[in-house]
Coordinates of C-alpha atoms and ligand atoms in Angstrom, one line a residue:
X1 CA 63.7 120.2 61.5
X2 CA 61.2 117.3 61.1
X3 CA 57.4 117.3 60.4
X4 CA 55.9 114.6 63.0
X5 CA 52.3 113.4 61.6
X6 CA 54.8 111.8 58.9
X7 CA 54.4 109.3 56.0
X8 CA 57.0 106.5 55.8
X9 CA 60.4 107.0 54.3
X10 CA 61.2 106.2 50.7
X11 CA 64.3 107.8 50.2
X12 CA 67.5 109.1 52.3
X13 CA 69.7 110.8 51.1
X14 CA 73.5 112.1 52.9
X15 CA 75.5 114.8 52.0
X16 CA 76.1 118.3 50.5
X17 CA 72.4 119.7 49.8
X18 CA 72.6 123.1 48.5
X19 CA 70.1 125.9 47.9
X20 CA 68.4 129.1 48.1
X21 CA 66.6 130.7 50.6
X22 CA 65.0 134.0 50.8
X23 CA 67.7 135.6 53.3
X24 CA 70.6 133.6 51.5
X25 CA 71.3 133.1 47.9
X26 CA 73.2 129.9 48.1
X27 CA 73.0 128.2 51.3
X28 CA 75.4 125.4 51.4
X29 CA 74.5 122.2 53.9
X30 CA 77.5 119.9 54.5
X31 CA 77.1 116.0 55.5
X32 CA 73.2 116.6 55.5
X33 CA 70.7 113.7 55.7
X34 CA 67.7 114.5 54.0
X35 CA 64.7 111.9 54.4
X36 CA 61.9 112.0 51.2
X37 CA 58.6 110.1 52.2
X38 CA 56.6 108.1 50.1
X39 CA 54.4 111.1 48.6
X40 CA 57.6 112.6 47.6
X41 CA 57.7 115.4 50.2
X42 CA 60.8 116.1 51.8
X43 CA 59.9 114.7 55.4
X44 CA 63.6 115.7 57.4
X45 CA 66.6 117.8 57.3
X46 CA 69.6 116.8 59.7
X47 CA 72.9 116.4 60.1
X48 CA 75.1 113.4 58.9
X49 CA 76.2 112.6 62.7
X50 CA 72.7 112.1 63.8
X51 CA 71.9 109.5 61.8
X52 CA 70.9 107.1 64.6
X53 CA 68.4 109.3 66.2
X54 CA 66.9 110.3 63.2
X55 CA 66.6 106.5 61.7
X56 CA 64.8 105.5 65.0
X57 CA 62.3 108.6 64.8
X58 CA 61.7 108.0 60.8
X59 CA 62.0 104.0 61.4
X60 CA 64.7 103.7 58.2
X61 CA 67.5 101.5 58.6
X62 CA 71.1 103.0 58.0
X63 CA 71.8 101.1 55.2
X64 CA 69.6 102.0 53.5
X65 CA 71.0 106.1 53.0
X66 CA 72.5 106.9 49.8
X67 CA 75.9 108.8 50.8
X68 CA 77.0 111.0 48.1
X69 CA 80.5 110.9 46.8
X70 CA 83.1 113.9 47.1
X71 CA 82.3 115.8 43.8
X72 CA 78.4 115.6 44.4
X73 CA 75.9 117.7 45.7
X74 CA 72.4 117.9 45.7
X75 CA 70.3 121.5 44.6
X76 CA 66.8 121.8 43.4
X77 CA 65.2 121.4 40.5
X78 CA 65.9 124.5 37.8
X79 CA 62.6 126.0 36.3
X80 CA 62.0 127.3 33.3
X81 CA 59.5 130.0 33.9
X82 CA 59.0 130.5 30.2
X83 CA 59.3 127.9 27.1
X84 CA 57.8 127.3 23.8
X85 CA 57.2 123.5 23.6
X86 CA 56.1 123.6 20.0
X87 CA 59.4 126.0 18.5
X88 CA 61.1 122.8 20.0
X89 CA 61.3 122.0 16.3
X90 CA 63.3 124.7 14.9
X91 CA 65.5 125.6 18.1
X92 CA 68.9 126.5 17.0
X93 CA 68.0 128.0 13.6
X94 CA 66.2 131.2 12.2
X95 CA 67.8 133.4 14.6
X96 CA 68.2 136.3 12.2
X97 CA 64.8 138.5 12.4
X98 CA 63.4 140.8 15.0
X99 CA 60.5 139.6 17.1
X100 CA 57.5 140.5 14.5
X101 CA 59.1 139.3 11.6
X102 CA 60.6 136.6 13.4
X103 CA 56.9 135.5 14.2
X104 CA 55.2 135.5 10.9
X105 CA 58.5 134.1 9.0
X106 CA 58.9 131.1 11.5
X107 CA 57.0 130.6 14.3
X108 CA 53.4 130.7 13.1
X109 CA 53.8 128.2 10.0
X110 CA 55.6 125.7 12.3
X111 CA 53.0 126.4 15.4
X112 CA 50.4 125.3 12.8
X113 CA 51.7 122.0 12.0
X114 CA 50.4 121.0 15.5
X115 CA 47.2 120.6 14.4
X116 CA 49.0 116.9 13.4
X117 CA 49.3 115.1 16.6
X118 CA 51.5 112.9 15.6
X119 CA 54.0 115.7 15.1
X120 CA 52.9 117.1 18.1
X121 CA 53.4 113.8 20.3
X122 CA 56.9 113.5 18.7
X123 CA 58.1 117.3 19.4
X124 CA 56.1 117.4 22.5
X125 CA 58.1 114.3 23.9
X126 CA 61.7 115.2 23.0
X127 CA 61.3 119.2 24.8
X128 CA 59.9 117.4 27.5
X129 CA 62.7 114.4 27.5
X130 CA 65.5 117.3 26.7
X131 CA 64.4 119.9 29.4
X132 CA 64.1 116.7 31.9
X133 CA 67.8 115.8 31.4
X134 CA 68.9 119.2 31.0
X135 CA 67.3 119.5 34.8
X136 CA 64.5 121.5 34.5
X137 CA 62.4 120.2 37.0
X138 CA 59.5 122.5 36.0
X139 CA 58.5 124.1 33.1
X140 CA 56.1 126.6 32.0
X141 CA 55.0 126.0 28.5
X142 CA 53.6 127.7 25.8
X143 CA 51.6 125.2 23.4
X144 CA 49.6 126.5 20.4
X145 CA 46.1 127.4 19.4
X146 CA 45.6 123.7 19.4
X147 CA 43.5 122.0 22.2
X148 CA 44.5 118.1 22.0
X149 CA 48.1 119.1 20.8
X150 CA 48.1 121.0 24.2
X151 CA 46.1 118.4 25.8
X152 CA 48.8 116.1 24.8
X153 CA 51.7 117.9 26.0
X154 CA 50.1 117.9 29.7
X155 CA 49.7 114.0 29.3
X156 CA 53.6 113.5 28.0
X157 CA 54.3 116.1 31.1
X158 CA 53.0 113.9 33.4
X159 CA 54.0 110.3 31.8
X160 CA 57.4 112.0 32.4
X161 CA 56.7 113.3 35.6
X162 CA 57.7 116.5 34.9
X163 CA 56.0 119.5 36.8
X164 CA 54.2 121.7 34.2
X165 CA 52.2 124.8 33.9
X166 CA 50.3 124.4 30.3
X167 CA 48.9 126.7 28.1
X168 CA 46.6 126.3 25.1
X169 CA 48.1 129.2 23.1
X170 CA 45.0 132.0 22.1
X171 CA 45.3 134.8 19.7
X172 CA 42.2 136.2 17.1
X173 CA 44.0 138.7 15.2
X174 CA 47.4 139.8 13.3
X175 CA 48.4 136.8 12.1
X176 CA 49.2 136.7 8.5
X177 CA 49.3 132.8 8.4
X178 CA 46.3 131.3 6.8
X179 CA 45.8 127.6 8.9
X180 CA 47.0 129.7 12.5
X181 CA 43.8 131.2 13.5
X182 CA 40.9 131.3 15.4
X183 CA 38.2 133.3 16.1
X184 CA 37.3 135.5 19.5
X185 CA 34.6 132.6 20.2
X186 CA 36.5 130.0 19.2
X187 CA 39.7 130.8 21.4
X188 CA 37.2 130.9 24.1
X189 CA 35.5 128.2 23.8
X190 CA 38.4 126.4 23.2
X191 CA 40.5 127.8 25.8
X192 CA 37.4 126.7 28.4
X193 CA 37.5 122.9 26.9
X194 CA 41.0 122.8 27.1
X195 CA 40.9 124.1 30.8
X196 CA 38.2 121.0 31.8
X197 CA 39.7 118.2 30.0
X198 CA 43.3 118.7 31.5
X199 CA 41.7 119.4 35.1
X200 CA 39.6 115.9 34.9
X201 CA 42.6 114.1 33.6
X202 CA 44.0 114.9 37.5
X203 CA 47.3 115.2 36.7
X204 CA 49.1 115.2 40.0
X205 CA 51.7 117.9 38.6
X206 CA 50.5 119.4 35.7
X207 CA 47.9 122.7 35.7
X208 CA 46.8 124.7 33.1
X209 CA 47.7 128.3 32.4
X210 CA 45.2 130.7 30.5
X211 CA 47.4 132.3 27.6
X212 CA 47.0 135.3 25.9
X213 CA 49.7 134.8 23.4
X214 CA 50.5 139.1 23.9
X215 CA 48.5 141.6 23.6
X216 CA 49.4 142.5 19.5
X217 CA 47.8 138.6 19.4
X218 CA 44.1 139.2 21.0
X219 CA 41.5 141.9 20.8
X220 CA 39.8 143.2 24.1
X221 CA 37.1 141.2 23.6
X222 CA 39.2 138.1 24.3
X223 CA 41.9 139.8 26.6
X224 CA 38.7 140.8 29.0
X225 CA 37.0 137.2 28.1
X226 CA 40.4 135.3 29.7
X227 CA 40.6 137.5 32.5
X228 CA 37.4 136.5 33.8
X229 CA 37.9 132.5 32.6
X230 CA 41.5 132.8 35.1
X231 CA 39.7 135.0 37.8
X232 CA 36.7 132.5 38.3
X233 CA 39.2 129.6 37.9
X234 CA 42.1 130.8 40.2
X235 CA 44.0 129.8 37.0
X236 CA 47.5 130.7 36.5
X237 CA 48.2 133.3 33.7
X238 CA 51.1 134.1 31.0
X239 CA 51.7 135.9 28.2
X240 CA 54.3 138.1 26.8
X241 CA 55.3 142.1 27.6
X242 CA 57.2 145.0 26.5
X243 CA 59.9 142.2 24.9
X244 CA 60.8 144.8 21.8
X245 CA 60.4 148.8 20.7
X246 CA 58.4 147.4 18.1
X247 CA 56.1 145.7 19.8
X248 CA 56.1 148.5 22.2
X249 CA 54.9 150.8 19.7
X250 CA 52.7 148.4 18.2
X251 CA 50.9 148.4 21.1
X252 CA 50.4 151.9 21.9
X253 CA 48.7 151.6 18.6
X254 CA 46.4 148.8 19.6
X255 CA 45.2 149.8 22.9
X256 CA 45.5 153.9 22.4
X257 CA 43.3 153.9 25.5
X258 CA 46.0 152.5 27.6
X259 CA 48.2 154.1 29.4
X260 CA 51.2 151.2 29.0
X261 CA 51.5 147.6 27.4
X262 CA 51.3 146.6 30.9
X263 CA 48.5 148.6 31.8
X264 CA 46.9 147.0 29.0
X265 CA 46.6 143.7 31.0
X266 CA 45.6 145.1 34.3
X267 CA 42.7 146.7 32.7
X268 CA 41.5 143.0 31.6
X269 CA 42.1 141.7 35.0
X270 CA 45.0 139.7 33.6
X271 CA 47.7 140.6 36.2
X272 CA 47.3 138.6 39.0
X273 CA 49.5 136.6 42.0
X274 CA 49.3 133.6 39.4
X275 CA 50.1 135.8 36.2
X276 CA 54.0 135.5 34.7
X277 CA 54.9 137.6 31.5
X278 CA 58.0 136.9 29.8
X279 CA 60.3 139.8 29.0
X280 CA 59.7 143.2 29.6
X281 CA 62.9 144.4 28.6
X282 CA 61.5 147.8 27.8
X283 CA 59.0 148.5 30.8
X284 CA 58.8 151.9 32.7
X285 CA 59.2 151.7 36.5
X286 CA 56.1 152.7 36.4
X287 CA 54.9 149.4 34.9
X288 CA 57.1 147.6 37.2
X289 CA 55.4 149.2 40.1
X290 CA 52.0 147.9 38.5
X291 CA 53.5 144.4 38.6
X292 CA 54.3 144.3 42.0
X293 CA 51.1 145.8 43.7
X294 CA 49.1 142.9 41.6
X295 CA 51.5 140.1 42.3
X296 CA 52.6 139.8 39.0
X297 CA 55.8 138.7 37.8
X298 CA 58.1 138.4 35.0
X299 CA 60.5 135.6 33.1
X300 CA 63.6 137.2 31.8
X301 CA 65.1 135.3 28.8
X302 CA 67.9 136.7 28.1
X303 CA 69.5 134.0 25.1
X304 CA 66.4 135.3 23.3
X305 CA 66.6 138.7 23.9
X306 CA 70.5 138.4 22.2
X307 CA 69.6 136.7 19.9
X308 CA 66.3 138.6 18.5
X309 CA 68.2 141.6 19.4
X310 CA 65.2 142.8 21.7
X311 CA 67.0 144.5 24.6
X312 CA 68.5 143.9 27.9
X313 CA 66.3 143.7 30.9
X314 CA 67.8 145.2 33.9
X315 CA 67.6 142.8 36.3
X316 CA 68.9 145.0 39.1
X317 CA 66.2 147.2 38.9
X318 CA 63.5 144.6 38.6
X319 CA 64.9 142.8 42.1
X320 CA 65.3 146.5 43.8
X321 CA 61.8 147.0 42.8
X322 CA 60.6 143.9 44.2
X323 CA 58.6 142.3 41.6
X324 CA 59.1 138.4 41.4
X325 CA 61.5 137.2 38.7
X326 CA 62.4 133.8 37.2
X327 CA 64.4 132.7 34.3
X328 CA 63.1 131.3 31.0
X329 CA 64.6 129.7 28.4
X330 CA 62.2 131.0 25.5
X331 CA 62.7 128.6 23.1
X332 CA 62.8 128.9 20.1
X333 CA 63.7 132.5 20.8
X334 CA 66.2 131.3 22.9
X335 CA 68.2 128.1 21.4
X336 CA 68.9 126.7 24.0
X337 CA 66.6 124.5 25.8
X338 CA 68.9 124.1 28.9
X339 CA 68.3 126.5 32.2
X340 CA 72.3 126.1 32.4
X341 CA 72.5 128.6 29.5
X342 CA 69.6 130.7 30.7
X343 CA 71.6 131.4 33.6
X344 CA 75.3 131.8 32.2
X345 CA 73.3 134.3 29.6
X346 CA 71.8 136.1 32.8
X347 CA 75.2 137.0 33.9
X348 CA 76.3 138.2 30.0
X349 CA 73.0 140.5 30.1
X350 CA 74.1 141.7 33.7
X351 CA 77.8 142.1 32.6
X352 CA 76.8 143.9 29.5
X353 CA 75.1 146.8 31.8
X354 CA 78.2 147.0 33.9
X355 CA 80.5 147.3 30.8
X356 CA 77.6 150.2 29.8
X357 CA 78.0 151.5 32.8
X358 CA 80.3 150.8 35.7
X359 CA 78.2 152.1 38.4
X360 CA 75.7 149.1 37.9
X361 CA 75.5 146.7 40.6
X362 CA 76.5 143.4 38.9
X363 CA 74.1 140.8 39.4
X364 CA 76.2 137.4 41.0
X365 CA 76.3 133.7 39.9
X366 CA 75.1 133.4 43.6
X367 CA 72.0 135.2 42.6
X368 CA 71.6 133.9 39.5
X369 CA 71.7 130.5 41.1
X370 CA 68.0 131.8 43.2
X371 CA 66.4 132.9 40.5
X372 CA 67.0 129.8 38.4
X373 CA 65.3 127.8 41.3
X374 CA 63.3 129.6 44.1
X375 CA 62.9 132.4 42.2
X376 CA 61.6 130.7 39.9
X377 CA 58.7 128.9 41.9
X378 CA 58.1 131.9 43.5
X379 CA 57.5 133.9 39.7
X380 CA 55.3 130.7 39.3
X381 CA 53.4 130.6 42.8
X382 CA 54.6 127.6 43.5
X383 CA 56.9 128.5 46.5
X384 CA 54.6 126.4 48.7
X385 CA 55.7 123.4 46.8
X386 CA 59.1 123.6 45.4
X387 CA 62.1 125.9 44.8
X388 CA 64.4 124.6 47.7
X389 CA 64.9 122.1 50.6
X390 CA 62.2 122.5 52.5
X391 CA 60.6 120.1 55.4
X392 CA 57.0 119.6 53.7
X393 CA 57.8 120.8 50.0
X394 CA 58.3 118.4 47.5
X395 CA 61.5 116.6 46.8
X396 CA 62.6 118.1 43.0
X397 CA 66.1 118.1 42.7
X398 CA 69.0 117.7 40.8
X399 CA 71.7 115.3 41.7
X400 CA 75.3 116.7 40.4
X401 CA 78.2 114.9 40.1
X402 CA 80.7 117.7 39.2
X403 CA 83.4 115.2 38.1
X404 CA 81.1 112.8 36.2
X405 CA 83.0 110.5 33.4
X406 CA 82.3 112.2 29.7
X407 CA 81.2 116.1 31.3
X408 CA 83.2 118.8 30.3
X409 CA 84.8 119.7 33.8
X410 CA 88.3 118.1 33.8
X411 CA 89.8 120.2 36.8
X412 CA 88.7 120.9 40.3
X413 CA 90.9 122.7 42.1
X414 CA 89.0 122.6 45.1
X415 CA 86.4 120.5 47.2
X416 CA 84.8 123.3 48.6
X417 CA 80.6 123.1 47.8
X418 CA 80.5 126.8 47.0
X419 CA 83.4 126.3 43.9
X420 CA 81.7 123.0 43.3
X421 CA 78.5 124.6 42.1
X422 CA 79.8 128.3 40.4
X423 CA 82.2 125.3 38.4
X424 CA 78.8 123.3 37.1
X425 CA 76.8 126.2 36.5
X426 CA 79.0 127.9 34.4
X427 CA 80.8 124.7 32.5
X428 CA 78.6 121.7 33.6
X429 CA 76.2 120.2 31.0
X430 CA 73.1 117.5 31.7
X431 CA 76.2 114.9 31.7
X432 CA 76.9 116.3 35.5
X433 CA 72.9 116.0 36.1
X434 CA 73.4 111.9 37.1
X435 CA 69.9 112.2 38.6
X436 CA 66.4 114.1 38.8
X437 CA 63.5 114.1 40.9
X438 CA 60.4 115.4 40.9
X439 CA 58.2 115.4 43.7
X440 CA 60.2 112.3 45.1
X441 CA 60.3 110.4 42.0
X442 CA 63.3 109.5 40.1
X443 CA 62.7 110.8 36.6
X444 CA 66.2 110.7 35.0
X445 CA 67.9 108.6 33.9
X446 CA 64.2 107.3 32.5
X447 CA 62.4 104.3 33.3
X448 CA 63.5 102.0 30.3
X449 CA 59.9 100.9 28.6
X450 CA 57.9 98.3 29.7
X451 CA 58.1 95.2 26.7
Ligands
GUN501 N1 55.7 137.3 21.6 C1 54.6 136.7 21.2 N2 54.8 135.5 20.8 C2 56.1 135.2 21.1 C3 57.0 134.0 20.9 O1 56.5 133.0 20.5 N3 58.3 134.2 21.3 C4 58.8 135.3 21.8 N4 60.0 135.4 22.1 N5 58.0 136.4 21.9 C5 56.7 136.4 21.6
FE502 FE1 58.2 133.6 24.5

């Protein structure tokens, strides 16, 4: 495979490259070469013994290829298809409420505190440092109501060179915090100014998402105001559905006109090819159907969904229904800010349906291993880009060193790639990630400051 109108080589790379595809969860290639070109696309895939011909077609010398040792391997990027930049703060704690009291107790008083940018720049920097290390490649965050907080978190994003979908947070109503509001206008307006200024900043690999927070968060008025802002925008879209009963019921109070939560956003033109809602533990297949005749997909987090007690999302069903499907993190609903546990708690949330009942189909850590990346970008619509090893897709990817000093893998009882990966993702930890790319670039371990 090689694309011939090419851009000169920056990077080669040889040997086990493994990924996704859409026929093949986890497609393992030994002794590859993989060339990167110099705007970070991946320009050829080959095989180790013919590296001759394809230095003289690229014109790179063969000294200059980076051979991976034995315990290494290359796969893409993880992305987090759902994360909270600003409950960054309190990740780890206040895990002891359901969802609605959980918001007012915790997560609006801290959101509001972003109106300080310099608690903003500081919290904004370490998710995007941690999630960078931990290998998420991309990340789809959730700011707050506040437009330079969120404006800032697309800047840090890109000084990081992480790939980021960012949304200015809206929500006029329930909210029983005093300095976490904003008007139908004002979210708006605000949601419009936010949408310019990151767009003229031209961030090479940062876009903005519009963001109904969920529906129990915005009136009508703004829910049918944001559709339109997306629709004439071609924006991407997120929010949150059907994550608990509650909420559910909540809801049905809300919209009475409505036929589901989910309906709810299709009758405000929010579900779209670019829309991703997080959750939607409780939906009706009905409501999945919806999804998947308007493109729209869904983030399943299942570390929050334990740990706010919310449900479990049957994943199964979601896949055998056909509606696109990433993992998210959800922090601070989630505690941990690492894809690696976003996965392993995938598989608890799959096992926990088999142990209910034995005739479910038990999802795989081959599987799980697609959604975390291809799934992913395709939940995201960013398939075109990233999510695997693709000739013409950009180079994000994780380099793992299974046996790296200080991680906590100490045996390997075999060499085969297959082992190599199901033994990182379900014990490895960012020490195993020795390096990330994004779009070419080598973003961990950082670039040490300037003086
Ligand atoms: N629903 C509305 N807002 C939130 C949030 O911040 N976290 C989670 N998990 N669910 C939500
Ligand atoms: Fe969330």
């Amino acid at each position: 495979m090689a694309n011939t109108d090419r851009t000169a080589i920056s990077h080669v790379f040889r040997g086990t490259f493994i990924h996704a595809t859409q026929k093949t969860a986890v497609q393992i290639l030994e002794d590859a070469l993989v060339g990167v070109d110099t705007e970070g696309k991946v320009a050829f895939i080959g095989k180790g013994d013919k590296l001759d011909t394809l230095s003289r077609t690229f014109g790179f010398s063969p000294r200059e290829v980076t051979q991976l040792t034995q315990h290494e391997f290359f796969m893409p990027g993880m992305i987090d298809s759902h994360i909270h930049a600003s409950q960054y703060s309190y990740a780890g704690t206040a895990l002891d409420l359901p969802l609605l009291q959980w918001l007012s107790t915790y997560t609006f008083p801290v959101e509001s505190r972003f109106k300080d940018l310099e608690f903003a720049k500081k919290v904004y920097t370490q998710v995007v440092k941690r999630t960078l290390r931990n290998g998420t490649t991309t990340a789809c965050y959730f700011a707050t109501i506040h437009t330079d907080a969120s404006l800032l978190l697309g800047q840090i994003a890109n000084e990081f060179g992480q790939r980021a979908l960012v949304g200015k947070v809206c929500m006029d109503r329930n909210n029983s915090v005093k300095h976490y509001r904003e008007t139908t206008q004002e979210s708006q307006e605000e949601t419009c100014r936010f949408i310019v200024e990151l767009l003229n900043k031209k961030y090479p690999l940062v876009k903005p998402v519009v963001t109904p927070r969920f529906a129990p968060s915005c009136t009508g008025a703004l829910l049918g105001q944001l559709g339109s802002i997306a629709k004439n925008n071609h924006l991407h879209i997120q929010s949150h559905v059907s994550e608990n009963i509650e909420e559910v019921n909540l809801v049905k109070e809300l919209f009475p006109e409505s036929e589901s939560y989910t309906d709810v956003y299709h009758k405000y033109n929010l579900l779209t090819d670019k829309t991703v809602l997080a959750h939607g533990c409780h939906l009706t297949d009905k409501e999945l159907d919806l999804l998947r005749e308007t493109g729209a997909s869904l983030s399943h987090c299942p570390s929050s969904n334990f740990s706010l007690c919310s449900g479990v999302l049957n994943v199964r069903n979601v896949l055998n229904r056909k509606v696109k499907l990433g993992l998210g993190t959800d922090v601070a609903g989630g505690y941990s800010a690492s894809m690696l546990d976003a996965v392993r708690r995938t598989l608890d949330a799959s096992k926990v349906l088999t142990i209910q009942d034995p005739d479910h189909d038990t999802l795989t850590f081959e599987e799980v291993f697609r959604l975390a990346t291809l799934g992913g970008s395709q939940a995201l619509s960013l398939d075109d880009q990233t999510g695997n090893f693709v000739v013409g897709k950009d180079f994000d990817a994780l380099r793992v060193n299974v046996a790296a000093p200080g991680a906590p893998i100490d045996l390997i009882q075999s060499e085969e790639p297959k082992i190599l990966l199901e033994k990182f993702l379900n014990l490895g930890d960012d020490r195993n990630i020795v390096e990330v790319f994004v779009a070419g670039r080598r973003v961990v371990p950082f670039a040490e400051p300037v003086e």
